[in-house]
Amino acid sequence: MKTSLLTGPQLDYWVGMAWLSNPAHLPPGDRAFLTTGDAAFIGITDKGQGVHCYVLRAPSGGRSVLTPFEPSNDWNLAGPVLAYLVSQGFDLSHIPKGALCRNFADVTEYGDTALQAICRAMVAKRQAEFLAGGPEQLAGHFPGVGVG
């Protein structure tokens, strides 16, 4: 998968898979269902208002709700992702035609906007982590991604 080609709901989906699959990144008392089976999971759907990415969330003691998840368009959602990336040695820079998010080691992602660069960097970081674990680990966490 070329992260440089991801935009909109597809980019948001892969950020969700990379970000929300780590329980430490969920809001306190919240859990997300991110399985690859037929159970509830983050997904892209058209709810009559265009195609958007949603995540099924279950606040403690509450009913599960489908909420929009669009970090490529919302600093409230992308802010924690950026804070995490910075803690991992990433840097965000504005360039003449957009933004650049990189860790000076193995991930460099560009975007038309800072939000897009941040989201692409998060996806690329997780891909790099899984690639280090071999094709079996990558395929288990990024369905449809080929290696080689």
PDB file of C-alpha atoms in Angstrom:
ATOM      1  CA  MET A   1       0.000   0.000   0.000  1.00  0.00           C
ATOM      2  CA  LYS A   2       1.382   3.392  -0.953  1.00  0.00           C
ATOM      3  CA  THR A   3       0.572   5.737   1.899  1.00  0.00           C
ATOM      4  CA  SER A   4       1.298   8.687  -0.394  1.00  0.00           C
ATOM      5  CA  LEU A   5      -1.853   7.813  -2.351  1.00  0.00           C
ATOM      6  CA  LEU A   6      -4.197   7.602   0.663  1.00  0.00           C
ATOM      7  CA  THR A   7      -6.674  10.468   1.074  1.00  0.00           C
ATOM      8  CA  GLY A   8     -10.034  11.134   2.710  1.00  0.00           C
ATOM      9  CA  PRO A   9     -11.959   8.221   4.220  1.00  0.00           C
ATOM     10  CA  GLN A  10      -9.374   5.650   3.111  1.00  0.00           C
ATOM     11  CA  LEU A  11      -6.598   7.538   4.913  1.00  0.00           C
ATOM     12  CA  ASP A  12      -8.797   7.955   7.993  1.00  0.00           C
ATOM     13  CA  TYR A  13      -9.542   4.217   7.981  1.00  0.00           C
ATOM     14  CA  TRP A  14      -5.877   3.234   7.964  1.00  0.00           C
ATOM     15  CA  VAL A  15      -5.059   5.799  10.654  1.00  0.00           C
ATOM     16  CA  GLY A  16      -7.824   4.214  12.719  1.00  0.00           C
ATOM     17  CA  MET A  17      -6.399   0.755  12.184  1.00  0.00           C
ATOM     18  CA  ALA A  18      -2.914   1.974  13.138  1.00  0.00           C
ATOM     19  CA  TRP A  19      -3.913   4.278  16.002  1.00  0.00           C
ATOM     20  CA  LEU A  20      -7.008   2.851  17.680  1.00  0.00           C
ATOM     21  CA  SER A  21      -5.748  -0.730  17.636  1.00  0.00           C
ATOM     22  CA  ASN A  22      -3.485   0.290  20.531  1.00  0.00           C
ATOM     23  CA  PRO A  23      -5.645   0.413  23.716  1.00  0.00           C
ATOM     24  CA  ALA A  24      -3.319   3.042  25.190  1.00  0.00           C
ATOM     25  CA  HIS A  25      -4.544   5.503  22.543  1.00  0.00           C
ATOM     26  CA  LEU A  26      -8.248   5.214  23.407  1.00  0.00           C
ATOM     27  CA  PRO A  27     -10.030   7.775  25.562  1.00  0.00           C
ATOM     28  CA  PRO A  28     -10.286   6.668  29.235  1.00  0.00           C
ATOM     29  CA  GLY A  29     -13.194   4.302  29.799  1.00  0.00           C
ATOM     30  CA  ASP A  30     -13.670   3.770  26.075  1.00  0.00           C
ATOM     31  CA  ARG A  31     -12.947   0.849  23.831  1.00  0.00           C
ATOM     32  CA  ALA A  32     -13.122   0.419  20.098  1.00  0.00           C
ATOM     33  CA  PHE A  33     -13.887  -2.780  18.259  1.00  0.00           C
ATOM     34  CA  LEU A  34     -11.250  -3.264  15.619  1.00  0.00           C
ATOM     35  CA  THR A  35     -11.459  -6.833  14.461  1.00  0.00           C
ATOM     36  CA  THR A  36     -11.023  -8.172  10.977  1.00  0.00           C
ATOM     37  CA  GLY A  37     -13.925 -10.609  11.357  1.00  0.00           C
ATOM     38  CA  ASP A  38     -17.603  -9.806  11.037  1.00  0.00           C
ATOM     39  CA  ALA A  39     -17.809  -8.106  14.443  1.00  0.00           C
ATOM     40  CA  ALA A  40     -18.114  -4.350  14.737  1.00  0.00           C
ATOM     41  CA  PHE A  41     -15.051  -2.446  13.536  1.00  0.00           C
ATOM     42  CA  ILE A  42     -13.819   0.805  12.116  1.00  0.00           C
ATOM     43  CA  GLY A  43     -15.059   1.172   8.593  1.00  0.00           C
ATOM     44  CA  ILE A  44     -15.995   3.385   5.708  1.00  0.00           C
ATOM     45  CA  THR A  45     -19.650   3.820   4.952  1.00  0.00           C
ATOM     46  CA  ASP A  46     -22.131   6.111   3.264  1.00  0.00           C
ATOM     47  CA  LYS A  47     -24.726   7.215   5.791  1.00  0.00           C
ATOM     48  CA  GLY A  48     -26.580   9.369   3.254  1.00  0.00           C
ATOM     49  CA  GLN A  49     -24.182  12.281   3.758  1.00  0.00           C
ATOM     50  CA  GLY A  50     -21.326  11.091   1.579  1.00  0.00           C
ATOM     51  CA  VAL A  51     -18.652   8.534   2.300  1.00  0.00           C
ATOM     52  CA  HIS A  52     -17.019   8.907   5.722  1.00  0.00           C
ATOM     53  CA  CYS A  53     -14.938   6.829   8.102  1.00  0.00           C
ATOM     54  CA  TYR A  54     -16.640   5.769  11.332  1.00  0.00           C
ATOM     55  CA  VAL A  55     -15.591   3.869  14.424  1.00  0.00           C
ATOM     56  CA  LEU A  56     -17.925   1.879  16.640  1.00  0.00           C
ATOM     57  CA  ARG A  57     -17.246   3.036  20.178  1.00  0.00           C
ATOM     58  CA  ALA A  58     -18.567   1.746  23.458  1.00  0.00           C
ATOM     59  CA  PRO A  59     -18.272   4.210  26.345  1.00  0.00           C
ATOM     60  CA  SER A  60     -18.175   2.464  29.732  1.00  0.00           C
ATOM     61  CA  GLY A  61     -21.671   1.664  30.844  1.00  0.00           C
ATOM     62  CA  GLY A  62     -23.163   3.072  27.663  1.00  0.00           C
ATOM     63  CA  ARG A  63     -24.488   1.818  24.366  1.00  0.00           C
ATOM     64  CA  SER A  64     -22.206   1.353  21.413  1.00  0.00           C
ATOM     65  CA  VAL A  65     -22.347   4.287  19.027  1.00  0.00           C
ATOM     66  CA  LEU A  66     -21.065   4.861  15.537  1.00  0.00           C
ATOM     67  CA  THR A  67     -19.042   8.088  15.515  1.00  0.00           C
ATOM     68  CA  PRO A  68     -17.195   9.835  12.696  1.00  0.00           C
ATOM     69  CA  PHE A  69     -13.440   9.320  12.705  1.00  0.00           C
ATOM     70  CA  GLU A  70     -11.777  11.784  10.346  1.00  0.00           C
ATOM     71  CA  PRO A  71      -8.338  12.758  11.654  1.00  0.00           C
ATOM     72  CA  SER A  72      -7.259  13.912   8.186  1.00  0.00           C
ATOM     73  CA  ASN A  73      -9.786  16.763   8.572  1.00  0.00           C
ATOM     74  CA  ASP A  74      -9.932  17.330  12.349  1.00  0.00           C
ATOM     75  CA  TRP A  75      -7.129  18.587  14.604  1.00  0.00           C
ATOM     76  CA  ASN A  76      -9.005  17.301  17.675  1.00  0.00           C
ATOM     77  CA  LEU A  77      -8.515  13.765  16.369  1.00  0.00           C
ATOM     78  CA  ALA A  78      -5.094  14.280  14.746  1.00  0.00           C
ATOM     79  CA  GLY A  79      -3.585  16.236  17.656  1.00  0.00           C
ATOM     80  CA  PRO A  80      -3.049  13.172  19.872  1.00  0.00           C
ATOM     81  CA  VAL A  81      -1.631  11.290  16.879  1.00  0.00           C
ATOM     82  CA  LEU A  82       0.874  14.121  16.288  1.00  0.00           C
ATOM     83  CA  ALA A  83       1.799  14.239  19.998  1.00  0.00           C
ATOM     84  CA  TYR A  84       2.480  10.500  19.884  1.00  0.00           C
ATOM     85  CA  LEU A  85       4.563  10.788  16.706  1.00  0.00           C
ATOM     86  CA  VAL A  86       6.613  13.634  18.207  1.00  0.00           C
ATOM     87  CA  SER A  87       7.245  11.445  21.281  1.00  0.00           C
ATOM     88  CA  GLN A  88       8.563   8.816  18.855  1.00  0.00           C
ATOM     89  CA  GLY A  89      11.061  11.227  17.260  1.00  0.00           C
ATOM     90  CA  PHE A  90       8.920  12.604  14.433  1.00  0.00           C
ATOM     91  CA  ASP A  91       9.032  16.176  13.172  1.00  0.00           C
ATOM     92  CA  LEU A  92       6.316  18.110  11.326  1.00  0.00           C
ATOM     93  CA  SER A  93       7.444  20.795   8.873  1.00  0.00           C
ATOM     94  CA  HIS A  94       5.514  23.072   6.570  1.00  0.00           C
ATOM     95  CA  ILE A  95       6.876  23.153   3.032  1.00  0.00           C
ATOM     96  CA  PRO A  96       5.897  25.346   0.050  1.00  0.00           C
ATOM     97  CA  LYS A  97       3.228  22.944  -1.236  1.00  0.00           C
ATOM     98  CA  GLY A  98       1.988  21.306   1.962  1.00  0.00           C
ATOM     99  CA  ALA A  99       3.643  19.556   4.881  1.00  0.00           C
ATOM    100  CA  LEU A 100       6.216  16.918   5.705  1.00  0.00           C
ATOM    101  CA  CYS A 101       6.156  14.529   8.672  1.00  0.00           C
ATOM    102  CA  ARG A 102       9.234  12.352   9.228  1.00  0.00           C
ATOM    103  CA  ASN A 103      11.308  10.581  11.840  1.00  0.00           C
ATOM    104  CA  PHE A 104      14.704  10.928  10.096  1.00  0.00           C
ATOM    105  CA  ALA A 105      15.076   7.127  10.067  1.00  0.00           C
ATOM    106  CA  ASP A 106      12.614   5.145   7.989  1.00  0.00           C
ATOM    107  CA  VAL A 107       9.444   7.236   7.590  1.00  0.00           C
ATOM    108  CA  THR A 108       8.999  10.401   5.502  1.00  0.00           C
ATOM    109  CA  GLU A 109       5.485  11.351   4.430  1.00  0.00           C
ATOM    110  CA  TYR A 110       4.231  14.384   2.548  1.00  0.00           C
ATOM    111  CA  GLY A 111       0.719  15.808   2.446  1.00  0.00           C
ATOM    112  CA  ASP A 112      -1.204  18.667   0.912  1.00  0.00           C
ATOM    113  CA  THR A 113      -1.997  19.639   4.520  1.00  0.00           C
ATOM    114  CA  ALA A 114      -0.302  19.073   7.868  1.00  0.00           C
ATOM    115  CA  LEU A 115      -3.172  16.785   8.880  1.00  0.00           C
ATOM    116  CA  GLN A 116      -2.661  14.620   5.812  1.00  0.00           C
ATOM    117  CA  ALA A 117       1.111  14.360   6.425  1.00  0.00           C
ATOM    118  CA  ILE A 118       0.544  13.401  10.080  1.00  0.00           C
ATOM    119  CA  CYS A 119      -1.980  10.722   9.164  1.00  0.00           C
ATOM    120  CA  ARG A 120       0.192   9.259   6.432  1.00  0.00           C
ATOM    121  CA  ALA A 121       3.172   9.164   8.805  1.00  0.00           C
ATOM    122  CA  MET A 122       1.148   7.252  11.419  1.00  0.00           C
ATOM    123  CA  VAL A 123       0.123   4.637   8.854  1.00  0.00           C
ATOM    124  CA  ALA A 124       3.675   4.373   7.476  1.00  0.00           C
ATOM    125  CA  LYS A 125       5.116   4.018  10.993  1.00  0.00           C
ATOM    126  CA  ARG A 126       2.832   1.079  11.763  1.00  0.00           C
ATOM    127  CA  GLN A 127       3.586  -0.503   8.386  1.00  0.00           C
ATOM    128  CA  ALA A 128       7.312  -0.270   9.121  1.00  0.00           C
ATOM    129  CA  GLU A 129       6.801  -1.885  12.543  1.00  0.00           C
ATOM    130  CA  PHE A 130       4.865  -4.773  11.028  1.00  0.00           C
ATOM    131  CA  LEU A 131       7.326  -5.193   8.146  1.00  0.00           C
ATOM    132  CA  ALA A 132      10.057  -5.678  10.727  1.00  0.00           C
ATOM    133  CA  GLY A 133       8.009  -8.607  12.065  1.00  0.00           C
ATOM    134  CA  GLY A 134       7.818 -10.336   8.686  1.00  0.00           C
ATOM    135  CA  PRO A 135       5.072 -10.907   6.081  1.00  0.00           C
ATOM    136  CA  GLU A 136       2.863 -12.984   8.385  1.00  0.00           C
ATOM    137  CA  GLN A 137       2.592 -10.215  10.976  1.00  0.00           C
ATOM    138  CA  LEU A 138       1.964  -7.559   8.306  1.00  0.00           C
ATOM    139  CA  ALA A 139      -0.787  -9.555   6.609  1.00  0.00           C
ATOM    140  CA  GLY A 140      -2.512 -10.114   9.946  1.00  0.00           C
ATOM    141  CA  HIS A 141      -2.792  -6.404  10.689  1.00  0.00           C
ATOM    142  CA  PHE A 142      -3.054  -4.844   7.246  1.00  0.00           C
ATOM    143  CA  PRO A 143      -5.382  -7.119   5.243  1.00  0.00           C
ATOM    144  CA  GLY A 144      -4.837  -6.916   1.513  1.00  0.00           C
ATOM    145  CA  VAL A 145      -1.319  -5.564   1.827  1.00  0.00           C
ATOM    146  CA  GLY A 146       1.183  -7.515  -0.208  1.00  0.00           C
ATOM    147  CA  VAL A 147       4.814  -7.889   0.644  1.00  0.00           C
ATOM    148  CA  GLY A 148       7.527  -8.036  -1.983  1.00  0.00           C
TER     149      GLY A 148
END
